[in-house]
Coordinates of N, CA, C and O in Angstrom, one line a residue:
M1 N 0.8 -1.1 -0.1 CA 0.0 0.0 0.0 C 0.8 1.3 0.0 O 1.9 1.4 0.8
S2 N 0.6 2.2 -0.8 CA 1.4 3.5 -1.0 C 0.7 4.4 0.0 O -0.4 4.5 0.0
I3 N 1.6 5.3 0.5 CA 1.0 6.5 1.2 C 1.2 7.6 0.4 O 2.0 7.9 -0.4
F4 N 0.1 8.4 0.5 CA 0.0 9.6 -0.4 C 0.5 10.9 0.3 O 0.9 11.8 -0.5
R5 N 0.6 11.1 1.5 CA 1.1 12.2 2.2 C 1.9 11.9 3.4 O 1.6 10.9 4.1
Y6 N 2.9 12.7 3.5 CA 3.8 12.6 4.7 C 4.0 13.9 5.3 O 4.0 14.9 4.6
E7 N 4.4 13.9 6.5 CA 5.0 14.9 7.2 C 6.5 14.7 7.3 O 6.9 13.7 7.7
L8 N 7.3 15.7 6.8 CA 8.7 15.5 6.8 C 9.1 16.4 8.1 O 8.9 17.5 8.2
V9 N 9.9 15.7 9.0 CA 10.3 16.4 10.2 C 11.8 16.6 10.1 O 12.6 15.6 10.1
F10 N 12.1 17.8 10.0 CA 13.6 18.3 9.9 C 14.0 18.5 11.4 O 13.6 19.3 12.0
T11 N 15.3 18.0 11.7 CA 15.8 18.2 13.0 C 17.2 18.7 12.9 O 17.9 18.4 11.9
D12 N 17.7 19.3 13.9 CA 19.2 19.7 14.0 C 20.0 18.7 14.6 O 19.5 17.6 14.9
V13 N 21.2 18.9 14.8 CA 22.2 17.9 15.4 C 21.8 17.5 16.7 O 22.3 16.4 17.2
T14 N 21.1 18.4 17.5 CA 20.8 18.1 18.8 C 19.5 17.2 18.9 O 19.2 16.6 20.0
G15 N 18.8 17.0 17.8 CA 17.5 16.2 17.7 C 16.3 17.0 18.0 O 15.3 16.6 17.9
A16 N 16.4 18.3 18.2 CA 15.3 19.2 18.4 C 14.6 19.5 17.1 O 15.3 19.7 16.1
T17 N 13.3 19.5 17.1 CA 12.6 19.6 15.9 C 12.8 21.2 15.5 O 12.5 22.0 16.3
Q18 N 13.1 21.3 14.2 CA 13.2 22.6 13.7 C 12.1 22.9 12.7 O 11.6 24.0 12.8
D19 N 11.7 22.1 11.9 CA 10.5 22.3 10.9 C 9.8 21.1 10.5 O 10.4 20.1 10.5
V20 N 8.5 21.3 10.3 CA 7.7 20.2 9.9 C 7.0 20.6 8.5 O 6.4 21.8 8.5
V21 N 7.1 19.8 7.4 CA 6.5 20.3 6.1 C 5.7 18.9 5.6 O 6.1 17.8 5.7
V22 N 4.5 19.2 5.1 CA 3.7 18.2 4.5 C 4.0 18.0 3.1 O 4.1 19.1 2.4
V23 N 4.3 16.9 2.6 CA 4.4 16.7 1.2 C 3.5 15.6 0.7 O 3.0 14.7 1.4
E24 N 3.3 15.6 -0.7 CA 2.3 14.7 -1.3 C 3.0 14.0 -2.4 O 3.9 14.5 -3.1
R25 N 2.5 12.7 -2.7 CA 3.2 11.8 -3.7 C 2.9 12.6 -5.2 O 1.9 13.1 -5.5
T26 N 4.0 12.4 -5.9 CA 3.8 12.8 -7.3 C 3.8 11.7 -8.2 O 3.8 10.6 -7.7
L27 N 3.7 11.9 -9.5 CA 3.9 10.8 -10.5 C 5.2 10.3 -10.8 O 5.4 9.3 -11.4
Y28 N 6.3 10.8 -10.1 CA 7.7 10.5 -10.5 C 8.3 9.6 -9.4 O 7.8 9.6 -8.3
K29 N 9.3 8.9 -9.8 CA 10.0 8.0 -8.9 C 11.4 8.4 -9.0 O 12.0 9.0 -9.9
G30 N 12.2 8.3 -7.8 CA 13.6 8.7 -7.7 C 14.5 7.7 -8.3 O 14.0 6.6 -8.6
S31 N 15.8 7.8 -8.0 CA 16.7 6.9 -8.6 C 16.6 5.5 -7.8 O 17.2 4.5 -8.2
G32 N 16.2 5.5 -6.6 CA 15.9 4.3 -5.8 C 14.8 3.5 -6.1 O 14.4 2.4 -5.7
G33 N 13.8 4.1 -7.1 CA 12.7 3.5 -7.5 C 11.4 3.7 -6.8 O 10.3 3.1 -7.1
H34 N 11.6 4.6 -5.7 CA 10.5 5.0 -4.7 C 9.9 6.3 -5.2 O 10.6 7.1 -5.9
P35 N 8.6 6.4 -4.8 CA 7.9 7.7 -5.2 C 8.6 9.0 -4.7 O 9.2 8.9 -3.6
I36 N 8.4 10.0 -5.4 CA 8.9 11.3 -5.0 C 7.7 12.1 -4.6 O 6.7 12.1 -5.2
Y37 N 8.0 12.9 -3.3 CA 6.9 13.5 -2.7 C 7.4 15.0 -2.8 O 8.6 15.3 -2.6
T38 N 6.5 16.0 -2.8 CA 6.9 17.4 -2.8 C 5.9 18.2 -2.1 O 4.7 17.9 -1.9
D39 N 6.4 19.4 -1.5 CA 5.5 20.3 -0.8 C 4.8 21.1 -1.9 O 5.2 21.0 -3.2
P40 N 3.7 21.9 -1.6 CA 3.1 22.6 -2.6 C 3.8 23.6 -3.4 O 3.5 24.0 -4.5
T41 N 4.9 24.1 -2.8 CA 5.8 25.0 -3.5 C 6.7 24.3 -4.5 O 7.3 25.1 -5.4
G42 N 7.0 23.1 -4.3 CA 7.9 22.4 -5.3 C 9.3 22.6 -4.7 O 10.3 22.0 -5.3
I43 N 9.5 23.3 -3.5 CA 10.8 23.5 -3.1 C 11.5 22.3 -2.3 O 12.5 22.0 -2.5
I44 N 10.5 21.7 -1.5 CA 10.9 20.5 -0.8 C 10.6 19.3 -1.7 O 9.4 19.1 -2.0
R45 N 11.6 18.3 -2.0 CA 11.4 17.3 -2.8 C 12.1 16.2 -2.1 O 13.2 16.4 -1.7
A46 N 11.4 15.0 -1.9 CA 12.0 13.8 -1.2 C 11.5 12.6 -1.8 O 10.4 12.4 -2.1
E47 N 12.5 11.7 -2.0 CA 12.2 10.3 -2.3 C 11.9 9.4 -1.0 O 12.8 9.5 0.0
I48 N 10.8 8.8 -0.8 CA 10.4 8.1 0.4 C 10.2 6.7 0.2 O 9.4 6.4 -0.7
S49 N 11.0 5.8 0.7 CA 10.7 4.3 0.5 C 9.6 3.9 1.2 O 9.0 4.5 2.2
D50 N 9.2 2.5 0.9 CA 8.1 1.9 1.6 C 8.5 1.7 3.1 O 7.6 1.3 3.9
R51 N 9.7 1.8 3.5 CA 10.0 1.6 4.9 C 10.2 2.9 5.6 O 10.7 2.9 6.7
G52 N 9.9 4.1 5.0 CA 10.0 5.4 5.5 C 11.3 6.0 5.5 O 11.6 7.1 6.1
E53 N 12.2 5.5 4.7 CA 13.6 6.0 4.5 C 13.3 7.2 3.6 O 12.8 7.1 2.5
V54 N 14.1 8.4 3.9 CA 13.8 9.7 3.2 C 15.2 10.0 2.5 O 16.2 10.0 3.3
R55 N 15.1 10.4 1.4 CA 16.2 11.1 0.7 C 15.8 12.4 0.1 O 15.0 12.5 -0.8
V56 N 16.2 13.5 0.8 CA 15.8 14.8 0.4 C 16.7 15.2 -0.8 O 17.9 15.0 -0.9
M57 N 16.0 15.7 -2.0 CA 16.7 16.1 -3.2 C 16.7 17.6 -3.3 O 15.7 18.4 -3.1
P58 N 17.9 18.2 -3.7 CA 17.9 19.6 -4.0 C 17.1 20.0 -5.1 O 17.0 19.2 -6.1
S59 N 16.4 21.0 -5.0 CA 15.5 21.4 -6.0 C 16.0 22.8 -6.8 O 15.3 23.4 -7.7
G60 N 17.1 23.3 -6.3 CA 17.7 24.4 -6.9 C 19.1 24.6 -6.4 O 19.7 23.8 -5.7
G61 N 19.9 25.6 -7.1 CA 21.3 25.8 -6.7 C 21.5 26.2 -5.3 O 20.5 26.8 -4.7
H62 N 22.7 26.0 -4.9 CA 23.1 26.4 -3.5 C 22.2 25.9 -2.3 O 22.2 26.5 -1.2
Q63 N 21.6 24.7 -2.6 CA 20.9 24.2 -1.4 C 21.7 23.0 -0.9 O 22.4 22.5 -1.5
D64 N 21.6 22.9 0.5 CA 22.4 21.9 1.1 C 21.2 20.9 1.7 O 20.6 21.2 2.8
P65 N 21.0 19.7 1.0 CA 19.9 18.8 1.4 C 20.1 18.5 2.9 O 21.2 18.1 3.4
A66 N 18.9 18.4 3.6 CA 19.0 18.1 5.0 C 19.3 16.5 5.1 O 18.9 15.7 4.2
H67 N 20.0 16.0 6.2 CA 20.3 14.7 6.4 C 19.5 14.1 7.6 O 19.3 12.9 7.6
A68 N 19.1 14.9 8.4 CA 18.3 14.4 9.7 C 16.9 14.8 9.4 O 16.3 15.7 9.8
V69 N 16.2 13.9 8.5 CA 14.7 14.0 8.3 C 14.0 12.8 8.6 O 14.6 11.6 8.2
R70 N 12.9 12.8 9.4 CA 12.0 11.7 9.4 C 10.7 11.9 8.6 O 10.3 13.0 8.5
A71 N 10.1 10.8 8.2 CA 8.9 10.9 7.6 C 7.7 10.2 8.4 O 8.0 9.1 8.9
R72 N 6.6 10.9 8.5 CA 5.4 10.4 9.3 C 4.3 10.4 8.3 O 4.0 11.4 7.9
A73 N 3.7 9.2 8.2 CA 2.5 9.1 7.2 C 1.4 9.8 7.9 O 1.2 9.9 8.9
L74 N 0.7 10.3 7.0 CA -0.5 11.1 7.2 C -1.8 10.3 6.8 O -1.6 9.6 5.7
P75 N -2.8 10.4 7.5 CA -4.0 9.7 7.0 C -4.4 10.2 5.6 O -4.2 11.2 5.2
E76 N -5.1 9.4 4.9 CA -5.4 9.7 3.5 C -6.4 10.8 3.3 O -6.2 11.7 2.5
G77 N -7.4 10.8 4.1 CA -8.4 12.0 4.0 C -8.9 12.1 2.6 O -9.3 11.2 2.0
D78 N -8.9 13.3 2.1 CA -9.3 13.6 0.7 C -8.2 13.6 -0.3 O -8.4 14.0 -1.5
A79 N -7.0 13.1 0.1 CA -5.9 13.1 -0.9 C -6.2 12.2 -2.1 O -6.6 11.1 -2.0
E80 N -5.8 12.7 -3.2 CA -6.0 11.9 -4.5 C -4.7 11.3 -4.8 O -3.6 11.9 -4.7
D81 N -4.8 10.1 -5.4 CA -3.5 9.4 -5.8 C -3.3 9.8 -7.2 O -3.8 9.6 -8.1
P82 N -2.0 10.5 -7.4 CA -1.6 11.0 -8.6 C -1.3 9.9 -9.7 O -1.4 10.1 -10.9
A83 N -1.1 8.8 -9.2 CA -0.9 7.6 -10.1 C -2.1 6.9 -10.7 O -2.2 6.1 -11.3
G84 N -3.4 7.5 -10.1 CA -4.5 7.1 -10.5 C -5.0 5.7 -9.9 O -6.0 5.1 -10.3
I85 N -4.4 5.3 -8.8 CA -4.8 4.2 -8.1 C -5.9 4.5 -7.0 O -5.8 5.4 -6.2
D86 N -7.0 3.8 -7.0 CA -8.1 4.1 -6.1 C -7.9 3.2 -4.9 O -8.0 2.1 -5.0
P87 N -7.3 3.8 -3.7 CA -7.2 3.0 -2.6 C -8.3 2.3 -2.0 O -8.1 1.3 -1.2
S88 N -9.6 2.8 -2.3 CA -10.7 2.1 -1.8 C -11.2 1.0 -2.6 O -12.0 0.2 -2.2
A89 N -10.7 0.8 -3.8 CA -11.0 -0.3 -4.6 C -10.5 -1.6 -4.2 O -9.4 -1.7 -3.8
S90 N -11.4 -2.6 -4.2 CA -10.9 -3.9 -3.6 C -10.5 -4.7 -4.9 O -11.1 -4.7 -6.0
S91 N -9.5 -5.6 -4.7 CA -9.0 -6.4 -5.9 C -9.8 -7.8 -5.6 O -9.8 -8.3 -4.6
A92 N -10.2 -8.3 -6.7 CA -11.0 -9.5 -6.7 C -10.2 -10.7 -7.1 O -9.3 -10.6 -7.7

């Protein structure tokens, strides 16, 4: 089962939370073959594996991708699957 939305929790070296950003799944996959998620601005982009491993990708010049990032799955709610898969459809 794919997750459509995550909260990315960015922390500093002490482990204190610095920022939380909500990202949604796109149609794209990263170099590891996992879906790419992005925030509404397109500035934050991350490849997130089915095990919750996060690889933040730079979206512009002079960015230093964060290394201490956790992904927390969010409930589906009204989120639409960009791949066109209906999560409520049952397979027969």
